[in-house]
């Protein structure tokens, strides 16, 4: 066997050993990661994540799994500059996550401008009455006057949804940040009438909401809104 052939055989042998070793290490790291998924030790999980190769798709799937199990700490371990752009996971956090988790998503690069299939931003989806005002304040700090008045595919504003949910602290925040009470297919002030909330009605009016008294009386009769009769 010629010298060049011997060298080639040796190189192929060494490459084979290297590839085999790499695959064995990858397999071991993958097994360690899978084992760490069920552990309560977040540090052990973080260490396992550091040594395993995960695609963005895999990260997003695990993040969703952990968030639905309310295991936000593990979900945050998986967050990177690509997975933070996942709309489904981000909007889940915006609606249900604690303020500390929402802040970490925002600090990692989650965008308040991102929209879902209904052309809604986190301002639209996070107006539930169960959504704490401190979380909503995090969003308000990062939006422009234009973004705060964006309408979704139903031509409704974030202020409209906040009014439906009777979330007065959020309504006040939106108005103070420049939300226009007269935008959209459904004026928020008439929703206040439907819910018999004269306090919210007065708040919207104070910030320039236009209203037709005949429409108010009509809605009050239809919905039994005694405060407006």
Tab-separated table of C-alpha atoms in Angstrom:
chain	number	residue	atom	x	y	z
A	1	UNK	CA	0.000	0.000	0.000
A	2	UNK	CA	1.372	3.353	-1.004
A	3	UNK	CA	2.152	6.039	1.532
A	4	UNK	CA	-0.671	8.317	0.281
A	5	UNK	CA	-3.160	5.486	0.534
A	6	UNK	CA	-2.038	4.723	4.096
A	7	UNK	CA	-2.441	8.380	5.048
A	8	UNK	CA	-5.923	8.448	3.486
A	9	UNK	CA	-6.984	5.324	5.381
A	10	UNK	CA	-5.651	6.742	8.669
A	11	UNK	CA	-7.461	10.053	8.080
A	12	UNK	CA	-10.729	8.303	7.283
A	13	UNK	CA	-10.306	6.211	10.439
A	14	UNK	CA	-9.693	9.286	12.562
A	15	UNK	CA	-12.635	11.104	10.968
A	16	UNK	CA	-14.821	8.086	11.685
A	17	UNK	CA	-13.759	8.082	15.313
A	18	UNK	CA	-14.417	11.827	15.549
A	19	UNK	CA	-17.893	11.544	14.028
A	20	UNK	CA	-18.778	8.581	16.239
A	21	UNK	CA	-17.566	10.419	19.340
A	22	UNK	CA	-19.546	13.512	18.355
A	23	UNK	CA	-22.719	11.501	17.791
A	24	UNK	CA	-22.294	9.714	21.120
A	25	UNK	CA	-21.844	13.040	22.926
A	26	UNK	CA	-24.901	14.483	21.158
A	27	UNK	CA	-26.931	11.412	22.121
A	28	UNK	CA	-25.802	11.692	25.724
A	29	UNK	CA	-26.636	15.409	25.823
A	30	UNK	CA	-30.056	14.768	24.277
A	31	UNK	CA	-30.795	12.096	26.874
A	32	UNK	CA	-29.697	14.433	29.665
A	33	UNK	CA	-31.967	17.166	28.274
A	34	UNK	CA	-34.981	14.867	28.019
A	35	UNK	CA	-34.378	13.720	31.590
A	36	UNK	CA	-34.140	17.316	32.815
A	37	UNK	CA	-37.535	18.245	31.356
A	38	UNK	CA	-39.357	16.718	34.312
A	39	UNK	CA	-36.955	17.921	36.986
A	40	UNK	CA	-37.915	20.727	39.349
A	41	UNK	CA	-34.312	21.959	39.323
A	42	UNK	CA	-34.282	24.870	36.871
A	43	UNK	CA	-30.485	25.162	37.081
A	44	UNK	CA	-30.065	21.521	36.068
A	45	UNK	CA	-32.462	22.112	33.199
A	46	UNK	CA	-30.544	25.212	32.097
A	47	UNK	CA	-27.292	23.242	32.138
A	48	UNK	CA	-28.845	20.511	30.003
A	49	UNK	CA	-30.167	23.085	27.529
A	50	UNK	CA	-26.709	24.620	27.236
A	51	UNK	CA	-25.261	21.331	25.989
A	52	UNK	CA	-27.983	20.237	23.581
A	53	UNK	CA	-28.738	21.329	20.034
A	54	UNK	CA	-32.318	22.572	19.714
A	55	UNK	CA	-33.917	24.036	16.621
A	56	UNK	CA	-36.094	27.137	16.928
A	57	UNK	CA	-39.112	24.942	16.216
A	58	UNK	CA	-38.181	22.622	19.097
A	59	UNK	CA	-37.610	25.576	21.416
A	60	UNK	CA	-40.996	27.040	20.562
A	61	UNK	CA	-42.748	23.730	21.161
A	62	UNK	CA	-41.093	23.259	24.548
A	63	UNK	CA	-41.779	26.885	25.523
A	64	UNK	CA	-45.463	26.378	24.740
A	65	UNK	CA	-45.490	23.143	26.723
A	66	UNK	CA	-43.883	24.743	29.778
A	67	UNK	CA	-46.055	27.855	29.683
A	68	UNK	CA	-49.253	25.853	29.510
A	69	UNK	CA	-48.002	23.961	32.576
A	70	UNK	CA	-47.313	27.356	34.236
A	71	UNK	CA	-43.611	26.451	34.343
A	72	UNK	CA	-42.511	29.878	33.152
A	73	UNK	CA	-38.955	29.608	34.507
A	74	UNK	CA	-38.093	26.706	32.212
A	75	UNK	CA	-39.762	28.453	29.299
A	76	UNK	CA	-37.544	31.479	29.891
A	77	UNK	CA	-34.439	29.287	29.835
A	78	UNK	CA	-35.309	28.361	26.237
A	79	UNK	CA	-35.995	31.933	25.141
A	80	UNK	CA	-33.539	33.332	22.591
A	81	UNK	CA	-33.498	35.983	19.857
A	82	UNK	CA	-35.436	33.712	17.491
A	83	UNK	CA	-37.933	31.982	19.765
A	84	UNK	CA	-38.905	35.356	21.282
A	85	UNK	CA	-40.497	36.198	17.920
A	86	UNK	CA	-42.979	33.332	18.136
A	87	UNK	CA	-46.366	35.037	18.096
A	88	UNK	CA	-48.392	32.251	19.737
A	89	UNK	CA	-46.106	31.929	22.763
A	90	UNK	CA	-45.650	35.684	23.135
A	91	UNK	CA	-49.385	36.367	23.068
A	92	UNK	CA	-49.955	33.590	25.625
A	93	UNK	CA	-47.513	35.302	27.985
A	94	UNK	CA	-49.123	38.683	27.284
A	95	UNK	CA	-52.511	37.336	28.334
A	96	UNK	CA	-51.637	35.039	31.214
A	97	UNK	CA	-48.024	35.436	32.319
A	98	UNK	CA	-46.984	37.244	35.510
A	99	UNK	CA	-45.483	40.708	35.187
A	100	UNK	CA	-41.934	39.475	35.794
A	101	UNK	CA	-42.197	37.004	32.902
A	102	UNK	CA	-43.789	39.539	30.565
A	103	UNK	CA	-40.948	41.949	31.337
A	104	UNK	CA	-38.326	39.324	30.534
A	105	UNK	CA	-39.979	38.608	27.189
A	106	UNK	CA	-40.021	42.329	26.393
A	107	UNK	CA	-36.385	42.714	27.463
A	108	UNK	CA	-35.478	39.735	25.267
A	109	UNK	CA	-36.994	41.478	22.234
A	110	UNK	CA	-40.706	40.584	22.165
A	111	UNK	CA	-42.522	43.240	20.137
A	112	UNK	CA	-45.685	45.116	21.058
A	113	UNK	CA	-46.135	45.708	17.323
A	114	UNK	CA	-46.497	42.022	16.470
A	115	UNK	CA	-49.992	41.004	15.351
A	116	UNK	CA	-51.932	37.741	15.304
A	117	UNK	CA	-54.228	36.394	12.587
A	118	UNK	CA	-56.933	38.855	13.626
A	119	UNK	CA	-54.468	41.744	13.222
A	120	UNK	CA	-54.506	42.252	16.968
A	121	UNK	CA	-51.530	43.372	19.042
A	122	UNK	CA	-50.892	42.453	22.667
A	123	UNK	CA	-52.805	45.631	23.537
A	124	UNK	CA	-55.927	44.033	22.071
A	125	UNK	CA	-55.528	40.583	23.601
A	126	UNK	CA	-54.349	41.612	27.082
A	127	UNK	CA	-57.387	43.662	28.090
A	128	UNK	CA	-59.106	40.923	30.084
A	129	UNK	CA	-60.425	41.992	33.474
A	130	UNK	CA	-58.097	39.362	34.950
A	131	UNK	CA	-55.057	40.964	33.345
A	132	UNK	CA	-53.259	43.019	35.979
A	133	UNK	CA	-52.697	46.723	35.369
A	134	UNK	CA	-48.975	46.427	36.121
A	135	UNK	CA	-48.581	44.078	33.157
A	136	UNK	CA	-50.513	46.389	30.865
A	137	UNK	CA	-48.335	49.285	31.982
A	138	UNK	CA	-45.327	47.424	30.552
A	139	UNK	CA	-46.961	47.435	27.124
A	140	UNK	CA	-48.063	51.058	27.326
A	141	UNK	CA	-44.475	52.195	27.920
A	142	UNK	CA	-43.392	50.684	24.608
A	143	UNK	CA	-46.103	51.781	22.186
A	144	UNK	CA	-46.406	54.877	20.036
A	145	UNK	CA	-49.546	56.996	19.659
A	146	UNK	CA	-50.135	55.318	16.312
A	147	UNK	CA	-49.777	51.783	17.680
A	148	UNK	CA	-52.088	52.434	20.609
A	149	UNK	CA	-54.893	53.253	18.162
A	150	UNK	CA	-54.438	50.327	15.781
A	151	UNK	CA	-57.670	48.617	14.740
A	152	UNK	CA	-57.942	44.859	14.297
A	153	UNK	CA	-59.668	43.093	11.414
A	154	UNK	CA	-63.020	43.721	13.111
A	155	UNK	CA	-62.251	47.464	13.168
A	156	UNK	CA	-62.032	47.525	16.941
A	157	UNK	CA	-59.426	49.252	19.111
A	158	UNK	CA	-57.704	48.046	22.274
A	159	UNK	CA	-59.768	50.644	24.135
A	160	UNK	CA	-62.937	48.991	22.866
A	161	UNK	CA	-61.914	45.603	24.302
A	162	UNK	CA	-60.852	47.157	27.589
A	163	UNK	CA	-64.292	48.782	27.818
A	164	UNK	CA	-66.058	45.498	27.087
A	165	UNK	CA	-64.082	43.911	29.919
A	166	UNK	CA	-64.879	46.898	32.178
A	167	UNK	CA	-61.173	47.088	32.960
A	168	UNK	CA	-61.148	50.638	34.279
A	169	UNK	CA	-57.431	50.854	35.212
A	170	UNK	CA	-56.455	49.790	31.693
A	171	UNK	CA	-58.988	52.159	30.143
A	172	UNK	CA	-57.419	55.006	32.113
A	173	UNK	CA	-53.928	53.975	30.988
A	174	UNK	CA	-54.936	53.801	27.337
A	175	UNK	CA	-56.646	57.183	27.421
A	176	UNK	CA	-53.707	58.794	29.230
A	177	UNK	CA	-51.351	57.353	26.602
A	178	UNK	CA	-53.342	58.857	23.733
A	179	UNK	CA	-56.016	56.295	22.839
A	180	UNK	CA	-58.718	57.900	20.705
A	181	UNK	CA	-62.182	56.977	22.098
A	182	UNK	CA	-63.861	57.744	18.771
A	183	UNK	CA	-61.987	55.272	16.570
A	184	UNK	CA	-63.308	51.961	15.343
A	185	UNK	CA	-66.448	50.245	14.205
A	186	UNK	CA	-67.890	50.145	17.728
A	187	UNK	CA	-67.436	53.302	19.836
A	188	UNK	CA	-66.368	52.259	23.356
A	189	UNK	CA	-68.697	54.770	24.984
A	190	UNK	CA	-71.776	52.862	23.840
A	191	UNK	CA	-70.314	49.673	25.320
A	192	UNK	CA	-70.148	51.510	28.648
A	193	UNK	CA	-73.870	52.214	28.309
A	194	UNK	CA	-74.660	48.562	27.555
A	195	UNK	CA	-72.865	47.561	30.745
A	196	UNK	CA	-74.585	50.256	32.787
A	197	UNK	CA	-71.198	51.762	33.688
A	198	UNK	CA	-71.792	55.485	33.998
A	199	UNK	CA	-68.346	55.938	35.583
A	200	UNK	CA	-66.609	54.537	32.500
A	201	UNK	CA	-68.994	56.513	30.295
A	202	UNK	CA	-67.989	59.741	32.049
A	203	UNK	CA	-64.314	58.830	31.829
A	204	UNK	CA	-64.524	58.320	28.073
A	205	UNK	CA	-66.517	61.504	27.663
A	206	UNK	CA	-63.924	63.430	29.648
A	207	UNK	CA	-61.316	62.315	27.117
A	208	UNK	CA	-63.288	63.490	24.123
A	209	UNK	CA	-65.634	60.627	23.310
A	210	UNK	CA	-68.417	61.800	21.006
A	211	UNK	CA	-71.883	60.603	21.898
A	212	UNK	CA	-75.436	60.872	20.589
A	213	UNK	CA	-77.964	61.098	23.392
A	214	UNK	CA	-80.697	59.467	21.324
A	215	UNK	CA	-78.427	56.450	20.818
A	216	UNK	CA	-77.659	56.330	24.531
A	217	UNK	CA	-81.378	56.249	25.400
A	218	UNK	CA	-82.022	53.575	22.782
A	219	UNK	CA	-79.234	51.343	24.093
A	220	UNK	CA	-80.222	51.974	27.729
A	221	UNK	CA	-83.755	50.773	27.012
A	222	UNK	CA	-82.556	47.702	25.122
A	223	UNK	CA	-80.031	46.647	27.775
A	224	UNK	CA	-81.857	47.765	30.889
A	225	UNK	CA	-79.132	50.238	31.753
A	226	UNK	CA	-80.968	52.018	34.560
A	227	UNK	CA	-78.140	54.513	35.230
A	228	UNK	CA	-78.792	56.102	31.851
A	229	UNK	CA	-82.581	56.405	32.015
